[in-house]
Short mmCIF file of C-alpha atoms and ligand atoms in Angstrom, two decimals:
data_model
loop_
_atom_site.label_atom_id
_atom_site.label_comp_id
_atom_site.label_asym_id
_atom_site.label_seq_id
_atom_site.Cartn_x
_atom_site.Cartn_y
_atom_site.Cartn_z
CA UNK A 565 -94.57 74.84 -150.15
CA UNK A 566 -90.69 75.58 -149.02
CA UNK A 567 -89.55 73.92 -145.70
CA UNK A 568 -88.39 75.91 -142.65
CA UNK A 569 -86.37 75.30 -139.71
CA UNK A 570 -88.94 74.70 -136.46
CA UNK A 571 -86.13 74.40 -133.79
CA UNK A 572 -82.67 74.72 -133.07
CA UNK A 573 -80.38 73.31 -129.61
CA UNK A 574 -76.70 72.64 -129.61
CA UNK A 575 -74.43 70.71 -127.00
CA UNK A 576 -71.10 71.37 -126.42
CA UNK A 577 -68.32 69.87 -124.31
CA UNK A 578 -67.96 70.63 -120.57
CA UNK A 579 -63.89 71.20 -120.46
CA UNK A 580 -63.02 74.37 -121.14
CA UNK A 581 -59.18 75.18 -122.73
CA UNK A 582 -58.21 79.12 -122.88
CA UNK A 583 -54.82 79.83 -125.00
CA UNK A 584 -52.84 80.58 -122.07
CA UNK A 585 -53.58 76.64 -121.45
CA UNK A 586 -52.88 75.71 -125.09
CA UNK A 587 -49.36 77.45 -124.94
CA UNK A 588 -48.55 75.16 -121.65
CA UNK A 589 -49.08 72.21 -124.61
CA UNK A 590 -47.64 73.91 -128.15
CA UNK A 591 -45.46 76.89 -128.96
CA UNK A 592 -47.78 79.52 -129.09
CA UNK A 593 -49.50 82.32 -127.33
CA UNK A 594 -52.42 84.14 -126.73
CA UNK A 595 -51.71 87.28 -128.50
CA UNK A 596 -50.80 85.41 -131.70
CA UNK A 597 -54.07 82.95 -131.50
CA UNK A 598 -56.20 86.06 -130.75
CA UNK A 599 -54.68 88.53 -133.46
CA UNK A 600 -54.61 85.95 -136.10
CA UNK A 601 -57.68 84.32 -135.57
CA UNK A 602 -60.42 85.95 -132.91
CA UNK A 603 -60.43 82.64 -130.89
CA UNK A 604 -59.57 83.01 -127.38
CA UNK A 605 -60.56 79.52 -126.02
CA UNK A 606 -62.43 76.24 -127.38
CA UNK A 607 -64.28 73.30 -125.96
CA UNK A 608 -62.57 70.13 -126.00
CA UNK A 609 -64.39 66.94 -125.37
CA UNK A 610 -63.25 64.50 -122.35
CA UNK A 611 -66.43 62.64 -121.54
CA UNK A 612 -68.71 63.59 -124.19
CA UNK A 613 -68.48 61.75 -127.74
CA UNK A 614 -69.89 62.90 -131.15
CA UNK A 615 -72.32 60.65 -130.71
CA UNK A 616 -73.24 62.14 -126.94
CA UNK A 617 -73.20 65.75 -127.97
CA UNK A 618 -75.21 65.21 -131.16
CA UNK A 619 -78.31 63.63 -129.06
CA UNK A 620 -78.02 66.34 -126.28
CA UNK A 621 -78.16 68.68 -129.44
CA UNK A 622 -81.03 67.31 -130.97
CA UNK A 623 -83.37 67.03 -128.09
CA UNK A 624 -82.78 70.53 -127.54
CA UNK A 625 -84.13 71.08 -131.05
CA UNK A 626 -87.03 69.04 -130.44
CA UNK A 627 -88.00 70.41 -127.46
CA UNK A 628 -87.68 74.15 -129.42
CA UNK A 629 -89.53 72.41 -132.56
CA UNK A 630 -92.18 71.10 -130.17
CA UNK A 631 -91.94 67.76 -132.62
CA UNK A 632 -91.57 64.24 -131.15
CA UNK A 633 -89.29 61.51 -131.75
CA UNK A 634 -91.61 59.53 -133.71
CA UNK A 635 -92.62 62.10 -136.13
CA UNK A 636 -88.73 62.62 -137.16
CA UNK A 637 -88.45 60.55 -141.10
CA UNK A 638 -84.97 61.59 -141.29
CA UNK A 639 -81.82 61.93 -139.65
CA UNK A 640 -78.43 62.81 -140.93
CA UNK A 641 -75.47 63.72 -139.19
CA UNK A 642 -73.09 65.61 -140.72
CA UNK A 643 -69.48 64.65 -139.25
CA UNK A 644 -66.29 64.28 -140.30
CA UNK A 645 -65.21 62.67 -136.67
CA UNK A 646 -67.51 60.18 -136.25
CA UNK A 647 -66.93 57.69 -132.99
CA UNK A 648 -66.64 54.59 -135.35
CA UNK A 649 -68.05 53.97 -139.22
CA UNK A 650 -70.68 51.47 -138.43
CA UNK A 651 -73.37 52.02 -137.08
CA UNK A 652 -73.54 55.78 -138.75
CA UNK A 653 -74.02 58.38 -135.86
CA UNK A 654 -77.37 59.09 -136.82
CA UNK A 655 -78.27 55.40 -136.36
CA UNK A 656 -76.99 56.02 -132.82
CA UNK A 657 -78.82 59.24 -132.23
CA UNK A 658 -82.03 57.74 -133.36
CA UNK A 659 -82.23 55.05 -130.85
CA UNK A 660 -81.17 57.40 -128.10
CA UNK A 661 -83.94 59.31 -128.88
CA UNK A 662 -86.28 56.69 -129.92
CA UNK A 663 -87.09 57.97 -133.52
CA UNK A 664 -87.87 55.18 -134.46
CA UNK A 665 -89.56 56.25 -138.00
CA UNK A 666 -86.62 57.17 -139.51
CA UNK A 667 -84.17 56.61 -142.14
CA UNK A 668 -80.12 57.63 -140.98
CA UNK A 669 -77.17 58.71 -142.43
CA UNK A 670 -74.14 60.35 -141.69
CA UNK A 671 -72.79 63.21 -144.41
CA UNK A 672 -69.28 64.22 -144.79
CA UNK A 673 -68.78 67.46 -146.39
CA UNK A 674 -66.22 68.99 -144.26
CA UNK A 675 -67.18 72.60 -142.87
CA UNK A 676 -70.03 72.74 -145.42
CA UNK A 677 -71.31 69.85 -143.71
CA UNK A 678 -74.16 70.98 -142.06
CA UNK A 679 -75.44 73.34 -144.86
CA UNK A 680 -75.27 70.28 -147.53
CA UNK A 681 -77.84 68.49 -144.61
CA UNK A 682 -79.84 71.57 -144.43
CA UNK A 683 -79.83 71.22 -148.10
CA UNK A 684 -80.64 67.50 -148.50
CA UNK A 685 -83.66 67.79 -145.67
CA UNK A 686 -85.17 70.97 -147.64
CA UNK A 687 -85.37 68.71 -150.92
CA UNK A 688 -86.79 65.80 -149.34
CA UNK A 689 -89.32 67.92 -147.72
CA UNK A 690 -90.34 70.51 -150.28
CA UNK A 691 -90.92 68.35 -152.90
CA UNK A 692 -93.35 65.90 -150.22
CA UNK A 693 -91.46 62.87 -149.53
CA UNK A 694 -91.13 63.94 -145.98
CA UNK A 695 -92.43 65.92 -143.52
CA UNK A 696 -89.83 66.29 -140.74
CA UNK A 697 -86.26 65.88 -140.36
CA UNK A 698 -83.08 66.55 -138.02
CA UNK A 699 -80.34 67.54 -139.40
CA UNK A 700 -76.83 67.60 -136.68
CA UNK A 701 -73.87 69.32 -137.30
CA UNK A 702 -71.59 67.18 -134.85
CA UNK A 703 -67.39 67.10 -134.03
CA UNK A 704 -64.86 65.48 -132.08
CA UNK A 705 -62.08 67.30 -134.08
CA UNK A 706 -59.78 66.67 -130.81
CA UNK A 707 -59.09 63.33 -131.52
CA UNK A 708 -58.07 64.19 -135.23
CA UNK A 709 -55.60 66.89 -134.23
CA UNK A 710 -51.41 66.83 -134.23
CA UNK A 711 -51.49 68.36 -130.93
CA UNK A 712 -47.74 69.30 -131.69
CA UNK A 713 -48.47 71.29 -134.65
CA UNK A 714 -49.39 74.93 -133.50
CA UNK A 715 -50.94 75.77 -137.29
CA UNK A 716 -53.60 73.45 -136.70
CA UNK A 717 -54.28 72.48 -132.93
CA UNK A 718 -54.88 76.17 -131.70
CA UNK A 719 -57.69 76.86 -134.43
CA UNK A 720 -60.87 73.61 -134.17
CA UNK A 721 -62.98 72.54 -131.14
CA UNK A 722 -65.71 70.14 -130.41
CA UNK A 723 -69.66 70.55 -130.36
CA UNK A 724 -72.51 69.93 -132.00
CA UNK A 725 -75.77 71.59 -132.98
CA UNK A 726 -79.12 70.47 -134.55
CA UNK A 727 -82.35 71.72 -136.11
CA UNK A 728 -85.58 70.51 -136.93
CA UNK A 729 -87.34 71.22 -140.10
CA UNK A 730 -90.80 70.66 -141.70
CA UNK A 731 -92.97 71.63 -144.26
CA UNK A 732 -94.20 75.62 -144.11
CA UNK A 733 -95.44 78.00 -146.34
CA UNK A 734 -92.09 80.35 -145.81
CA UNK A 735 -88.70 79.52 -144.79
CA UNK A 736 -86.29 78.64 -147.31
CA UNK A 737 -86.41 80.93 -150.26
CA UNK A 738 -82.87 79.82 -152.26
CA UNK A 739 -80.09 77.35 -152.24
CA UNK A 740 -75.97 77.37 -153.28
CA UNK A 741 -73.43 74.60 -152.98
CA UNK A 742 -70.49 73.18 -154.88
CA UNK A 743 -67.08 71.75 -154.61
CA UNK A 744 -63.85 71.69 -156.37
CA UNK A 745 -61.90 68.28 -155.38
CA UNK A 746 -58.99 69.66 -157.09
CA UNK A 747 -58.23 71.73 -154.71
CA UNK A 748 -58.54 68.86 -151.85
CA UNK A 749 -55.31 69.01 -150.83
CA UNK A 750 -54.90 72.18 -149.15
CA UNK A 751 -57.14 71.03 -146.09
CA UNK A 752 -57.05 66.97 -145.72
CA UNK A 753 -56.93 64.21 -143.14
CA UNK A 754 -55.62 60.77 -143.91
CA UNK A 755 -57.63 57.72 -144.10
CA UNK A 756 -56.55 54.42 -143.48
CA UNK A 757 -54.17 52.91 -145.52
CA UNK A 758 -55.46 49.76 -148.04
CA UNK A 759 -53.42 47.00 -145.57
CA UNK A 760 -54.77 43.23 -146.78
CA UNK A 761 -53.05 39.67 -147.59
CA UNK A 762 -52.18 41.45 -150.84
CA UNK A 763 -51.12 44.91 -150.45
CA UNK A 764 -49.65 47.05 -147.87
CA UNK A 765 -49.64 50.35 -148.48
CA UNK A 766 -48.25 53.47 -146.93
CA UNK A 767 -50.14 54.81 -143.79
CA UNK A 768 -50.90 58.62 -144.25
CA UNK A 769 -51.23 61.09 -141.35
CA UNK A 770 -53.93 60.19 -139.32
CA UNK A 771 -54.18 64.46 -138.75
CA UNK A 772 -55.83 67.45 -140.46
CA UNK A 773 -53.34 68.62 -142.52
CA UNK A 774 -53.58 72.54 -143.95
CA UNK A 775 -52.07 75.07 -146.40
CA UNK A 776 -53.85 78.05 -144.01
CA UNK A 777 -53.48 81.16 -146.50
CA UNK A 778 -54.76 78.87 -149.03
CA UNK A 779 -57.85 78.25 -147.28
CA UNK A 780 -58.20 81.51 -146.18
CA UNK A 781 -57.94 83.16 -149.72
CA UNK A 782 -60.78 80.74 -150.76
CA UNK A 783 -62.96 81.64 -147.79
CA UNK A 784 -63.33 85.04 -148.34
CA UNK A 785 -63.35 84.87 -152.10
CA UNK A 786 -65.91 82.34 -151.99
CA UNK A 787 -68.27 83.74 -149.12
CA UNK A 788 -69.71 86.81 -151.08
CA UNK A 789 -70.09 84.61 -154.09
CA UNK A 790 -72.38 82.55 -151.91
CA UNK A 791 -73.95 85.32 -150.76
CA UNK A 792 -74.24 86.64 -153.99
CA UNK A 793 -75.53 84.13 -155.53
CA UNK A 794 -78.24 83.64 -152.96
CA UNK A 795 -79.56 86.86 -152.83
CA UNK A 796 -79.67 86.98 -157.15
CA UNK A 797 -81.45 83.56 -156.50
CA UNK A 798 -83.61 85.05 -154.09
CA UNK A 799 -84.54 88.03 -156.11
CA UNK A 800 -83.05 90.20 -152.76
CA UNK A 801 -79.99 92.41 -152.68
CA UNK A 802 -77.66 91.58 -150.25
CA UNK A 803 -77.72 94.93 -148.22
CA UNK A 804 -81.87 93.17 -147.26
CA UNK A 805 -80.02 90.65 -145.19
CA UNK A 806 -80.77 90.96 -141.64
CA UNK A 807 -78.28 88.28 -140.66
CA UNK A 808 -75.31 86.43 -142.13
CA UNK A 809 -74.18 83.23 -140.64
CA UNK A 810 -71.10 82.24 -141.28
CA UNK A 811 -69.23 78.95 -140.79
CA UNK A 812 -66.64 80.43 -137.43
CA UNK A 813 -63.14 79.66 -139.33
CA UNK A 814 -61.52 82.96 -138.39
CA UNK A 815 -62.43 86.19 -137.20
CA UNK A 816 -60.71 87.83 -140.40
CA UNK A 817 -61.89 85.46 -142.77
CA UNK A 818 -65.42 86.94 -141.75
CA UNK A 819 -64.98 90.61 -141.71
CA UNK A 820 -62.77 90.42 -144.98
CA UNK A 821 -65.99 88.98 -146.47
CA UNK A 822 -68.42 91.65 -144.84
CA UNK A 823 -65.62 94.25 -146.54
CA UNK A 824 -66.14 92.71 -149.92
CA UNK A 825 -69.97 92.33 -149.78
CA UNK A 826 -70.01 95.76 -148.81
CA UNK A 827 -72.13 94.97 -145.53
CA UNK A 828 -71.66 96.24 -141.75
CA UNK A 829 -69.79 93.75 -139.55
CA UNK A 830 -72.86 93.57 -136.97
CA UNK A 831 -74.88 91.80 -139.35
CA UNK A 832 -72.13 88.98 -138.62
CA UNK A 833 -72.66 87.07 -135.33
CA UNK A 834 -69.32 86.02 -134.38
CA UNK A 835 -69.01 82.97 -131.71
CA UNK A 836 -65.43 81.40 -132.33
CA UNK A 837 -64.10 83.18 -129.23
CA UNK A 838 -65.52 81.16 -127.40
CA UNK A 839 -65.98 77.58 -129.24
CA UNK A 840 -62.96 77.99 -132.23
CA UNK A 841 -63.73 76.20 -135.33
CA UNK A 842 -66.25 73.14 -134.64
CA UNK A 843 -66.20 72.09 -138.44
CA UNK A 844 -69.97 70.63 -139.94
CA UNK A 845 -71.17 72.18 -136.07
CA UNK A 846 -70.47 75.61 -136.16
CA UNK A 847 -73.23 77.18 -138.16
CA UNK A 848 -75.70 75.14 -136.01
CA UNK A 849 -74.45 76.02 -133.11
CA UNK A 850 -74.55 80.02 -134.31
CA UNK A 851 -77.77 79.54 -135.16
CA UNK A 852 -79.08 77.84 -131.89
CA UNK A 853 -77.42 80.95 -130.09
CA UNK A 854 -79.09 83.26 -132.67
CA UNK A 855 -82.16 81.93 -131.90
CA UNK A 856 -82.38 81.69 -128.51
CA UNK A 857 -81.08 84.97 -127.86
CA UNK A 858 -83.34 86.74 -129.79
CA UNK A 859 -81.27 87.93 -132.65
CA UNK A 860 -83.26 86.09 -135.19
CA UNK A 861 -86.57 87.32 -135.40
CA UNK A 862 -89.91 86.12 -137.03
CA UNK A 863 -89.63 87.48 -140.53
CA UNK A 864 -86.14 88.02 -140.35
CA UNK A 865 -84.48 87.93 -144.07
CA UNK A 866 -81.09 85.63 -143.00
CA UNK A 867 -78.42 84.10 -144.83
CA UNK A 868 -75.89 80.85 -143.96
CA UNK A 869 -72.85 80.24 -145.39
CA UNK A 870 -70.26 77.14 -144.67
CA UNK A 871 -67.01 76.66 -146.73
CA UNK A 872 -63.93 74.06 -145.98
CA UNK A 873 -62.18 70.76 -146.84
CA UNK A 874 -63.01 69.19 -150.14
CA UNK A 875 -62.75 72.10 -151.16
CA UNK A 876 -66.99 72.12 -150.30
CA UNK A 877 -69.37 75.07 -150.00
CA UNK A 878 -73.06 75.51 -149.04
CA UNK A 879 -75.06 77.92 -148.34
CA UNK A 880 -78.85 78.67 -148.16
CA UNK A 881 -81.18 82.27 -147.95
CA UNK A 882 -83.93 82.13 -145.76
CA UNK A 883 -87.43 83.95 -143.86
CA UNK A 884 -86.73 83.05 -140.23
N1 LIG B 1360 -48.68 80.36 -132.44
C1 LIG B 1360 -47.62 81.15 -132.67
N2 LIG B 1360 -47.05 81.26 -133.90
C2 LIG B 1360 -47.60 80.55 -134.90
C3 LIG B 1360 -48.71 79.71 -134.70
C4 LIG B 1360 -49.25 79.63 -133.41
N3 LIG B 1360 -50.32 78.85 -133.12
N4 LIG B 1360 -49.03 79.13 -135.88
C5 LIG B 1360 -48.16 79.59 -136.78
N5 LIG B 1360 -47.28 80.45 -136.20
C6 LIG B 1360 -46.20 81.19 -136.81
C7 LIG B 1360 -45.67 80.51 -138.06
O1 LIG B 1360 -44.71 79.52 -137.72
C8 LIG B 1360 -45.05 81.68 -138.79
O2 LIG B 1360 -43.80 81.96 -138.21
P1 LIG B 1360 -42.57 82.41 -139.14
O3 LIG B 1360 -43.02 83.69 -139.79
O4 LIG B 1360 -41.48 82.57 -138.15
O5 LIG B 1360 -42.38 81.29 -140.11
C9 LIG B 1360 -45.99 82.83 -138.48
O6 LIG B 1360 -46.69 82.44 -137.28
C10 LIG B 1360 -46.97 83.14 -139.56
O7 LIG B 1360 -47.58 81.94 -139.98
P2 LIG B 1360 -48.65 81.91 -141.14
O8 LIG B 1360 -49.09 80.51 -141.33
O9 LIG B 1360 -48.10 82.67 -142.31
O10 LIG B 1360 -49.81 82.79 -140.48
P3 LIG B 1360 -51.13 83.32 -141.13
O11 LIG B 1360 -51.20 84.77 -140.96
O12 LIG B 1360 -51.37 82.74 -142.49
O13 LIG B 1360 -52.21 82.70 -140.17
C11 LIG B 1360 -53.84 80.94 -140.05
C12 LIG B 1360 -52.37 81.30 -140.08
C13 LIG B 1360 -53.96 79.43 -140.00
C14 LIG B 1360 -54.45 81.55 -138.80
C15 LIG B 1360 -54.53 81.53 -141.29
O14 LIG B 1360 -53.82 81.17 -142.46
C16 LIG B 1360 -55.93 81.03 -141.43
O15 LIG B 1360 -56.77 81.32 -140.61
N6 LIG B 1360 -56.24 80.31 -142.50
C17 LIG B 1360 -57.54 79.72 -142.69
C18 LIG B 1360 -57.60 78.46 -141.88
C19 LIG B 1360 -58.99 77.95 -141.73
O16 LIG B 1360 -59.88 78.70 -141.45
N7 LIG B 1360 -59.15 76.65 -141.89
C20 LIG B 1360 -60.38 75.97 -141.73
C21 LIG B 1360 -61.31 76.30 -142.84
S1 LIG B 1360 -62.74 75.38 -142.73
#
């Protein structure tokens, strides 16, 4: 017995901002944005919350999954913007959607966030202690930007998606993750500082903070180790893959790793035109598209990779 996804939905903000909008904001330009990175606009949330765009994501999935509230035993959220530390978001999202046999929790693994869910919900449900789950990928990323810093600003946006998974006979065939917190520092955002009646420290930037070519060297050494790795896992080679879904970072950091795995660029759905980097939501939300537009077929041999602050990595190989 593995465990399979059984649906898939995503949510994303209504607003809308191209380049040509950002440059009215930063010093930058379309040409540059689009060159260096594929994007060529992102969502950015004005009414929505993480909270709102995670349920509207998972009843989508539900509705795909054709599984009700009440038989969901877990929920986690993986966020690194959630609207407020207590209650978790998943807390919220299961009494928006009445699931009301549940445990909830939030997980904060950057990027990798929503593959280190995936992850989590395949153990719990492989080995028997539960039979469904939903598993959100969810961002506000807006509200944690330096909107006068052009490195940064240009690159995220906000969304969410969500999947359901149970119990099937195929479905997820192998599993990869790590980290390397010694390398945190080349993608971070600053906490709150320890302020009591005894000590005051320093604040730190309340922004995401990046060494870019740092990141990006990582990325695309680390993405055909993960795929690697899955595929010798999986007993596969990686030229069987059907798909590869890859956390949307950068347009370059993809087909760099397509080059070096020595796979066609098709195989690579691409979607950060149109939605940037949404962080622990991306891969969901590339997967809900995937799915509903029929590029993921029944049987199809697919592999999901996510990579980013922590330095955190996750990836998984499965039958669609
Ligand atoms: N618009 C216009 N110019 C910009 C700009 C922007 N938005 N951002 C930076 N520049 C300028 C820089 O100031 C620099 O100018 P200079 O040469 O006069 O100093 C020049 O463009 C080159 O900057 P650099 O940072 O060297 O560009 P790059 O080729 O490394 O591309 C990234 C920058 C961020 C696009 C690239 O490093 C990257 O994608 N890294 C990975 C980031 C990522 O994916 N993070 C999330 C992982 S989960």
């Amino acid at each position: 017995m593995t465990s399979s996804i059984l649906g898939t939905g995503s949510a994303l903000p209504e607003k809308i901002v191209t380049n040509d909008l950002l440059a009215t904001i930063v010093d930058t330009n379309d040409e540059w944005i689009r060159d260096r990175t594929g994007i060529c606009e992102r969502r950015i949330a004005t009414t929505e919350t993480t909270t709102t765009l995670s349920v509207d994501a998972a009843r989508i999935a539900l509705e795909d999954a054709g599984i009700s509230p009440e038989e969901i035993e877990l929920i986690i959220v993986a966020t690194l913007t959630p609207d407020g530390s207590m209650p978790n978001t998943a807390c919220k999202v299961q009494a928006e959607i009445g699931a009301t046999n549940a445990m909830c929790y939030e997980l904060n693994a950057a990027c990798a966030g929503f593959m280190y869910g995936v992850q989590t919900a395949h153990a719990f449900i492989s080995s028997g202690i539960l039979k469904h789950a939903l598993i959100i990928g969810a961002e506000t990323l807006s509200k944690i930007m330096d909107w006068t810093d052009r490195g940064t600003c240009v690159l995220f946006g906000d969304g969410a998606g969500a999947v359901v998974m149970g119990p099937s006979k195929e479905g997820i065939i192998a599993v990869e993750g790590g980290a390397d917190g010694s390398k945190g520092h080349v993608l971070t955002c600053g906490n709150a500082p320890l302020i009591n009646p005894f000590v005051r420290n320093e604040a730190t930037s309340p922004y995401v903070d990046m060494d870019g070519q740092e990141v990006f060297k990582f990325a695309v050494r680390k993405i055909p180790e993960i795929v690697n790795a899955l595929s010798a896992k999986g007993n596969v080679s990686p030229s069987d893959l059907d798909l590869v879904l890859l956390h949307q970072a950068n347009k370059r950091i993809i087909q760099t790793a397509a080059k070096r795995l020595g796979l066609n660029e098709d195989i690579f759905p691409i979607n950060l035109s149109k939605y940037g980097n949404t962080s622990a939501a991306s891969i969901a939300i590339l997967l809900d598209e995937a799915n509903k537009s029929g590029q993921l077929k029944k049987g199809s041999l697919v592999a999901l990779a996510g990579f980013g602050g922590g330095l955190t990595w996750a990836g998984i190989l499965m039958k669609w």
